[in-house]
CSV table of C-alpha atoms in Angstrom, one decimal:
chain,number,residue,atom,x,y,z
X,76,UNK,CA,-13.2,17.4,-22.7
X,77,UNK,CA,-12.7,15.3,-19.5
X,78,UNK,CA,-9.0,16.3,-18.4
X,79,UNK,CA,-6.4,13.8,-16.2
X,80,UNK,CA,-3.0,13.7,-15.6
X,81,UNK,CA,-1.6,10.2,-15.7
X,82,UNK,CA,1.8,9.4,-13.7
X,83,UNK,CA,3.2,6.5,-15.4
X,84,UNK,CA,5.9,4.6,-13.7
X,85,UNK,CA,8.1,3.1,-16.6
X,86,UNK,CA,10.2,0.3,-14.5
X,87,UNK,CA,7.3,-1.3,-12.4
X,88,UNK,CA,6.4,-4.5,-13.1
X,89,UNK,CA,10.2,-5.5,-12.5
X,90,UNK,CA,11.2,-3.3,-15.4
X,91,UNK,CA,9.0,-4.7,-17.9
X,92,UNK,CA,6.4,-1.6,-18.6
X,93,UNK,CA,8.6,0.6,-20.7
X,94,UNK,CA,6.4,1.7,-23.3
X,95,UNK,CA,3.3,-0.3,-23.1
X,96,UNK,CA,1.2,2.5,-21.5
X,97,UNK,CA,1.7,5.0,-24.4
X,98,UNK,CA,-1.5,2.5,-25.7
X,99,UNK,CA,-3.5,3.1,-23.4
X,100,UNK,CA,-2.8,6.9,-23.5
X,101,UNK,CA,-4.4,6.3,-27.0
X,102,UNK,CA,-7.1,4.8,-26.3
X,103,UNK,CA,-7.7,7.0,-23.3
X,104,UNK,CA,-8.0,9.9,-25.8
X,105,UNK,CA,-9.7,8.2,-28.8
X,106,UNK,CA,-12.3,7.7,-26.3
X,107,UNK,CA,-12.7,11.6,-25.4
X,108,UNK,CA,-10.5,12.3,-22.6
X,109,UNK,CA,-7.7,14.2,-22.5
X,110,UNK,CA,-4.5,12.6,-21.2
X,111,UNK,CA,-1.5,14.4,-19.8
X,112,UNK,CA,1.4,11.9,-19.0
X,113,UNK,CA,4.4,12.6,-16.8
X,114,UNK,CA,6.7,9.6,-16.2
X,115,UNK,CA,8.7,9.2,-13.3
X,116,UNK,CA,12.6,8.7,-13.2
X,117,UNK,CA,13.3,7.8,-9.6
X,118,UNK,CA,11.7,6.3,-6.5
X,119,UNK,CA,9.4,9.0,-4.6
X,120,UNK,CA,9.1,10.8,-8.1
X,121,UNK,CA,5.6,10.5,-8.3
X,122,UNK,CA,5.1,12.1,-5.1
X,123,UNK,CA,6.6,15.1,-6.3
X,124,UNK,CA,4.8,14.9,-9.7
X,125,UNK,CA,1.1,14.3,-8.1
X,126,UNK,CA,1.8,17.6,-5.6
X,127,UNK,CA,2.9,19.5,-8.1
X,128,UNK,CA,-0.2,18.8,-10.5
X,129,UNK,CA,-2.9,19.5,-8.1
X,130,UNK,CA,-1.1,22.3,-7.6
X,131,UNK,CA,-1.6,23.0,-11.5
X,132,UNK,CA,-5.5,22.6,-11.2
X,133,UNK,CA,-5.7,18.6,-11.7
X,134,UNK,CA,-8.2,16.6,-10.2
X,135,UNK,CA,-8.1,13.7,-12.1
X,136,UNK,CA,-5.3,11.3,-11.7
X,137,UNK,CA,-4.3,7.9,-13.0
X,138,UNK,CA,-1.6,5.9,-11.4
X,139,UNK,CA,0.1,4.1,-13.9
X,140,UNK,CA,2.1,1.3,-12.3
X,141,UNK,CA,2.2,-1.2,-9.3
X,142,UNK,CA,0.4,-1.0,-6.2
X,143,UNK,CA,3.9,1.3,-4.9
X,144,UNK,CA,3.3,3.7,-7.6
X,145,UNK,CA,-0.6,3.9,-6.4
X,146,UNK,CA,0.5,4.7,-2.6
X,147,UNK,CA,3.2,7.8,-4.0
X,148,UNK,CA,0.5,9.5,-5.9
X,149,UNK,CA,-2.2,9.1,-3.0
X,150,UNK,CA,1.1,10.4,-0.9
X,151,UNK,CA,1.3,13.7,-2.6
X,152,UNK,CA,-1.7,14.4,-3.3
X,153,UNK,CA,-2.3,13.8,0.7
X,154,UNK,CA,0.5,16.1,1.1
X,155,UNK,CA,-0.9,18.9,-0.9
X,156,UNK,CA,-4.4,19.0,0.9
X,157,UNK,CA,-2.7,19.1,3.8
X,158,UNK,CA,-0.4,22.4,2.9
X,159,UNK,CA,-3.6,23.9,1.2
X,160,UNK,CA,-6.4,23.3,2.8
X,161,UNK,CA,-7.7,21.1,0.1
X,162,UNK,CA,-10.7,18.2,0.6
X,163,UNK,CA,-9.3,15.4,-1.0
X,164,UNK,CA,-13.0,14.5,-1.7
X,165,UNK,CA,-12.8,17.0,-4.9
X,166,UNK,CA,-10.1,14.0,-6.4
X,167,UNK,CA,-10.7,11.1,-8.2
X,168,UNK,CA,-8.1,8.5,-9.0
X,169,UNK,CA,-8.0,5.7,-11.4
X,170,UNK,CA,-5.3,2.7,-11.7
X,171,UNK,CA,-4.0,1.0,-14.6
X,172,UNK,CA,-2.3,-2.0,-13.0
X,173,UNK,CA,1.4,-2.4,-14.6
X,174,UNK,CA,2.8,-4.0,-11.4
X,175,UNK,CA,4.2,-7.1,-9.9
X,176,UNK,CA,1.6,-8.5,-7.6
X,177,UNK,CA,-1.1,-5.1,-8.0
X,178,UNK,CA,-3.0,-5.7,-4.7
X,179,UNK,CA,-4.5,-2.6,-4.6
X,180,UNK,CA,-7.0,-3.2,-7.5
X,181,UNK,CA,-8.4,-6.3,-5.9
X,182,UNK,CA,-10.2,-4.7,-3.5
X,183,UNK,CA,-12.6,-2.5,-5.5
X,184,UNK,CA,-12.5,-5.5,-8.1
X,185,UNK,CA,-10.7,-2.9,-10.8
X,186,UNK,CA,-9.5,-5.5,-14.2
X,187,UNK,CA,-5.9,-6.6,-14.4
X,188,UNK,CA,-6.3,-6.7,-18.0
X,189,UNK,CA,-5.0,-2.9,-19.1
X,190,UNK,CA,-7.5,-2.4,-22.0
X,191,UNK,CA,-10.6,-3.2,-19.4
X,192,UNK,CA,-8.9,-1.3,-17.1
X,193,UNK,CA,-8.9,1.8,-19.4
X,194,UNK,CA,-12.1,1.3,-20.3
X,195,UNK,CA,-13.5,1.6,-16.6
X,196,UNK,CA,-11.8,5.0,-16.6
X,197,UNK,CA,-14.0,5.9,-19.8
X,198,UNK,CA,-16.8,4.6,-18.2
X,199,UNK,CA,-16.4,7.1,-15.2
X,200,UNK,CA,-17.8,5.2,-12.2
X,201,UNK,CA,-16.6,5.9,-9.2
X,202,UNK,CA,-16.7,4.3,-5.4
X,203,UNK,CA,-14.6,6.0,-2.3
X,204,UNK,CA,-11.6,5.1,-0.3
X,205,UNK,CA,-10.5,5.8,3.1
X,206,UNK,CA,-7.0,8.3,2.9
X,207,UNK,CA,-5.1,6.8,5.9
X,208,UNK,CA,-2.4,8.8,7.1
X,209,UNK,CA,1.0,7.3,8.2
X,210,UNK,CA,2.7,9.7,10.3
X,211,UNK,CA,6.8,9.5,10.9
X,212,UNK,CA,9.0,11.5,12.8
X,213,UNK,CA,10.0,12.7,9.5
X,214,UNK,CA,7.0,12.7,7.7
X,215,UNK,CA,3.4,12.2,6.2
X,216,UNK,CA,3.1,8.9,3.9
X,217,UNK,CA,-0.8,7.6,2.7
X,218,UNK,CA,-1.0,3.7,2.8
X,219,UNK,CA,-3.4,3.2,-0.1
X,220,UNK,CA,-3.6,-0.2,0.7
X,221,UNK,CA,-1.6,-2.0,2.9
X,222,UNK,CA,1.1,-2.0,5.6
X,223,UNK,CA,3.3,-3.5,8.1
X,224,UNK,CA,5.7,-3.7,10.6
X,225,UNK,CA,8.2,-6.4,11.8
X,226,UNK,CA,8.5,-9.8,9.8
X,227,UNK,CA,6.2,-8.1,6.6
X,228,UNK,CA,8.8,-4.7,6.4
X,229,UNK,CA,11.6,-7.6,6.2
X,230,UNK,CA,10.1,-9.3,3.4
X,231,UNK,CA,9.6,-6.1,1.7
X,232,UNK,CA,12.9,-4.7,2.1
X,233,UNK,CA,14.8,-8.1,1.4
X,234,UNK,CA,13.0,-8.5,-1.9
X,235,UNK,CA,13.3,-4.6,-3.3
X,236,UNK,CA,17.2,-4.9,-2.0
X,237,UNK,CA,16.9,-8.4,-4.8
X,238,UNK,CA,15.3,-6.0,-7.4
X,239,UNK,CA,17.4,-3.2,-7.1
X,240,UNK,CA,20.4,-5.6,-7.6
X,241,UNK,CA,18.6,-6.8,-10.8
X,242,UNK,CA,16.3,-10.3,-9.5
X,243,UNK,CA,13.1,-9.7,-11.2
X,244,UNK,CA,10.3,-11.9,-10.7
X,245,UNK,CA,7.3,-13.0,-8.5
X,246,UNK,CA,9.0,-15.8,-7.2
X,247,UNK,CA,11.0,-13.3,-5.3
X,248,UNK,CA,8.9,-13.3,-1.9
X,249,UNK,CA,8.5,-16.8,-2.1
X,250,UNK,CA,12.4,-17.1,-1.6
X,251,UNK,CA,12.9,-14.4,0.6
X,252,UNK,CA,9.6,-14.6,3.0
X,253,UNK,CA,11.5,-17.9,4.7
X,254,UNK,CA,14.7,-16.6,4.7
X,255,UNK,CA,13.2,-13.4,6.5
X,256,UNK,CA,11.5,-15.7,8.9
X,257,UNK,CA,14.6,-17.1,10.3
X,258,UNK,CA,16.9,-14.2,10.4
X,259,UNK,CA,14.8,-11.5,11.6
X,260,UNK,CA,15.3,-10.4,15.3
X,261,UNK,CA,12.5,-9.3,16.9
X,262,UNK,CA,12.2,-6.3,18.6
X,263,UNK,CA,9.8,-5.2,21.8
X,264,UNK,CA,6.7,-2.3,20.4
X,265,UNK,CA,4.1,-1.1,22.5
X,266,UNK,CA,1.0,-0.7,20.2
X,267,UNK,CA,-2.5,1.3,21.1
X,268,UNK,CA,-5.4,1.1,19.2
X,269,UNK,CA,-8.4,4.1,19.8
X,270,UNK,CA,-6.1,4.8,23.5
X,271,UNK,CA,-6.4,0.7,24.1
X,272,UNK,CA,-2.8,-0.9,24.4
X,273,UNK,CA,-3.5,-3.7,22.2
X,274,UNK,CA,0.3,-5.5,22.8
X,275,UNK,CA,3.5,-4.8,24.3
X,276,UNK,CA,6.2,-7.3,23.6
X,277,UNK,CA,8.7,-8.4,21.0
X,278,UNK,CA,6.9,-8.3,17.7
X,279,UNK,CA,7.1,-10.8,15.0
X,280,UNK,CA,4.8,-8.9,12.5
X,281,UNK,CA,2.0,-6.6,12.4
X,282,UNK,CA,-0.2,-6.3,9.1
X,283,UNK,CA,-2.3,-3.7,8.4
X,284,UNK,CA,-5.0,-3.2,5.9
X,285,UNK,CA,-7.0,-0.8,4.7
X,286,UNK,CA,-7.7,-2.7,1.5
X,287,UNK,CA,-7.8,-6.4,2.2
X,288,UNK,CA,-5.0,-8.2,-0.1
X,289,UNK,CA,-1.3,-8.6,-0.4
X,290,UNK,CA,0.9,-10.7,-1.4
X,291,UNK,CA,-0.6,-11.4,-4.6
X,292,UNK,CA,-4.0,-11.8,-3.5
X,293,UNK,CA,-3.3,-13.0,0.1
X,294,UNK,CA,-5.3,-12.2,3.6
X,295,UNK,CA,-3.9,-11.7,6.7
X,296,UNK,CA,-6.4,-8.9,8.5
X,297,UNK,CA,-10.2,-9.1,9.3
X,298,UNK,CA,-12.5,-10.5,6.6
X,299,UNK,CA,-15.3,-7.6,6.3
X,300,UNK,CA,-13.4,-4.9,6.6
X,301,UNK,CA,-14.3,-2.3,3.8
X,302,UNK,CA,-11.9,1.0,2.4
X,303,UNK,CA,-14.4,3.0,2.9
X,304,UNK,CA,-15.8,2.4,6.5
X,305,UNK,CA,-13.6,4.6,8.4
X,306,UNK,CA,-11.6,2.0,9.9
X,307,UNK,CA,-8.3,0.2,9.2
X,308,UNK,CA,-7.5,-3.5,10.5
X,309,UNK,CA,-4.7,-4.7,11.9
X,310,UNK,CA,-2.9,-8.4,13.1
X,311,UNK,CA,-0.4,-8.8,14.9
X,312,UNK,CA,1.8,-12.1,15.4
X,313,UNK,CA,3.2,-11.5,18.9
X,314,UNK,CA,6.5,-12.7,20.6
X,315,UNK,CA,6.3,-16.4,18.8
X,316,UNK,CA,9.8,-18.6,17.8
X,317,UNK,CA,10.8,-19.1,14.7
X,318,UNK,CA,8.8,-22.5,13.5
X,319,UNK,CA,5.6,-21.4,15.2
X,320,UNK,CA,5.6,-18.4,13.8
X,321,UNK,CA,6.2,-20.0,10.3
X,322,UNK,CA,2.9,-22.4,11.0
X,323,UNK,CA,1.1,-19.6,11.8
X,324,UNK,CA,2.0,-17.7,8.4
X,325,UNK,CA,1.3,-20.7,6.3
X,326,UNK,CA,-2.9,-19.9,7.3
X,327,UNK,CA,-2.0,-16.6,4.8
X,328,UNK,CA,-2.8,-19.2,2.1
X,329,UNK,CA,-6.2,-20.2,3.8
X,330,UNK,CA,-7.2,-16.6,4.5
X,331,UNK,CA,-7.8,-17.6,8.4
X,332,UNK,CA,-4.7,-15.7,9.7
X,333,UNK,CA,-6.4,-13.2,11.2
X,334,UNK,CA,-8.8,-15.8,13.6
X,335,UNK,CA,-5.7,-17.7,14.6
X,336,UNK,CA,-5.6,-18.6,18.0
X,337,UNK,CA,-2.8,-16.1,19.5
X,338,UNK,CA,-3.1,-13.5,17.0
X,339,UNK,CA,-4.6,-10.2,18.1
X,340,UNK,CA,-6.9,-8.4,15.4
X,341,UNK,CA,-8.4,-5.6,16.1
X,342,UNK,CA,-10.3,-2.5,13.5
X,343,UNK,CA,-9.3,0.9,14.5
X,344,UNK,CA,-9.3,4.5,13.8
X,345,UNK,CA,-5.9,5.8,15.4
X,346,UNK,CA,-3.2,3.2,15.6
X,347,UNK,CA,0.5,4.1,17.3
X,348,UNK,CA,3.5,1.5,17.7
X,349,UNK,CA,6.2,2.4,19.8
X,350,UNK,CA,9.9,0.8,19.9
X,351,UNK,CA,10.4,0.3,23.7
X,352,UNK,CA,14.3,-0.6,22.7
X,353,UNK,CA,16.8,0.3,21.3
X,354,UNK,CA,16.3,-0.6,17.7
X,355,UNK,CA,13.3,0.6,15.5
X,356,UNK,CA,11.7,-1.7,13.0
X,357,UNK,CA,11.4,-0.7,9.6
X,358,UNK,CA,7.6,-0.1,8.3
X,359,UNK,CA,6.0,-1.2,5.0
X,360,UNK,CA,3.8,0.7,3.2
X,361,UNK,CA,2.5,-0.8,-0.5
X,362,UNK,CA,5.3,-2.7,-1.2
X,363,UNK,CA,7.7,0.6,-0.1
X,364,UNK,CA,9.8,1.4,3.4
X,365,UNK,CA,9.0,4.6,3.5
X,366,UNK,CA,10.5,4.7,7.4
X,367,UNK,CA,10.9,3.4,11.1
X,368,UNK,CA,9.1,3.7,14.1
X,369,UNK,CA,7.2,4.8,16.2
X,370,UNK,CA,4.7,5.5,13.7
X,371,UNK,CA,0.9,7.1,13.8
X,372,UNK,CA,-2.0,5.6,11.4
X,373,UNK,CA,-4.7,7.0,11.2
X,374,UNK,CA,-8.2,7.4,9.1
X,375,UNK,CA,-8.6,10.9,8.6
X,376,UNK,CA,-11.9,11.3,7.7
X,377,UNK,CA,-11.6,12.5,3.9
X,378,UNK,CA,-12.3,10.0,1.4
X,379,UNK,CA,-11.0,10.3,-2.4
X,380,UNK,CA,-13.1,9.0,-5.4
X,381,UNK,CA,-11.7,6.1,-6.9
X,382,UNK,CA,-12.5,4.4,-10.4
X,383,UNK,CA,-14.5,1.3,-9.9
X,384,UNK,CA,-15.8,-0.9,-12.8
């Protein structure tokens, strides 16, 4: 019998999971798998939870949650191959989308609908993905999916500082994305792609993708970029003013950001953004802030197996 350990995460979605994956635990097993669950109770929980299972002997994972749940199970498990040695090649993990906006499925094209979800698990086919490697001064993240730095980390902290105070909702980043726009000071980064300074400058955002959507299904980075070509794409919105910089966002909704006149996009393999001042900007990382700068990313040439429909 096929074995997996699935880390559920019963508050994503703005709170609204509670229970509804015990069903598709049942499924899971009426269909001849055998499915461990260990729910999380705190943020950064499933880090802890996916570290200590592969330490256990599991190989099979399934992130139950939204697309921040996804990025700390990929997180520990990163963590553990890199105290033990491990290839991360030997993994394989599945989603079942519980979340708010759940980029990280649309890029391999995995069902929002839970039931098709679970069946795609049954089904067993698998595609890879890139592990990408966000290195702090404190620590080793994985951004399964997406990241940013400057105007997107402001959006993402203004709206979980709304959801921890009890907002629920998608209309969240609608309200706070303009908001952000015109109170965010921008700070000066020096940013090197492959040994290439790229920019140097006050920053008004930088998006970076290793899957391609955000947002809810949004583009800001290079159209053709794939999570499993060794490469990560980045844009970055230079030293603009407020209202420019505002046009220049609407194009999100036509998918041409990354082509904008202005806008430097570039596909890399080792990225590094440096605060030349005194203040650090915050960093994004699949809807989390898991820290400041300066800040590494890099592919690192393992690739985990990833349940594709």
């Amino acid at each position: 019998m096929e074995k997996w350990i699935m880390i559920v995460n019963p508050v994503s979605a703005s709170a609204t999971t509670g229970d509804a994956w015990k069903q598709a635990v049942d499924m899971l097993n009426g269909s001849g798998l055998e499915v461990v669950t260990s729910p999380t109770t705190h943020a950064g929980h499933a880090i802890e939870l996916a570290r200590e299972a592969a330490g256990l002997g599991y190989r099979k994972f399934i992130a139950a949650g939204g697309d921040g749940t996804v990025h700390e199970v990929m997180t520990g498990l990163l963590r553990y191959a890199d105290a033990e040695g491990a290839d991360l090649g030997d993994f394989t993990l599945a989603v079942l989308p519980y979340g708010t906006g759940n980029d990280w499925i649309r890029t391999p094209g995995v069902p929002s609908d839970i039931k098709e979800a679970a069946e795609c698990i049954v089904r067993g086919k698998t595609g890879k993905e890139d592990i990408v490697r966000l290195t702090f001064s404190d620590g080793v993240y994985c951004m399964a999916n997406i990241g940013g730095v400057g105007l997107d980390a402001a959006i993402c902290y203004n709206t979980n500082t709304l959801k921890k105070k009890g907002y629920k909702g998608s209309f969240l980043y609608s309200l706070v994305a303009p908001y952000s726009i015109f109170t965010r000071k921008r700070h000066p980064v020096r940013i090197d792609c492959d040994g290439e300074t790229v920019y140097s400058g006050k920053l008004f955002t930088a998006v970076i993708g290793n899957g391609v959507y955000r947002g809810g299904g949004l583009k800001q980075t290079l159209e053709g970029g794939k999570w499993d070509d060794g490469l990560v794409e980045v844009s970055i919105q230079g030293n603009v003013n407020h209202f420019k910089g505002l046009s220049q966002m609407m194009h999100i909704f036509k998918g041409d950001f990354a082509v904008l006149p202005g806008i430097i996009s570039r596909r890399f393999r080792k990225m590094t953004l440096t605060p030349l001042g005194k203040t650090a900007d915050r960093v994004e990382s699949d809807g989390e802030i898991p820290g400041t700068l300066p800040l590494t990313v890099e592919v690192t040439g393992q690739q985990i197996n990833i349940i594709v429909p």
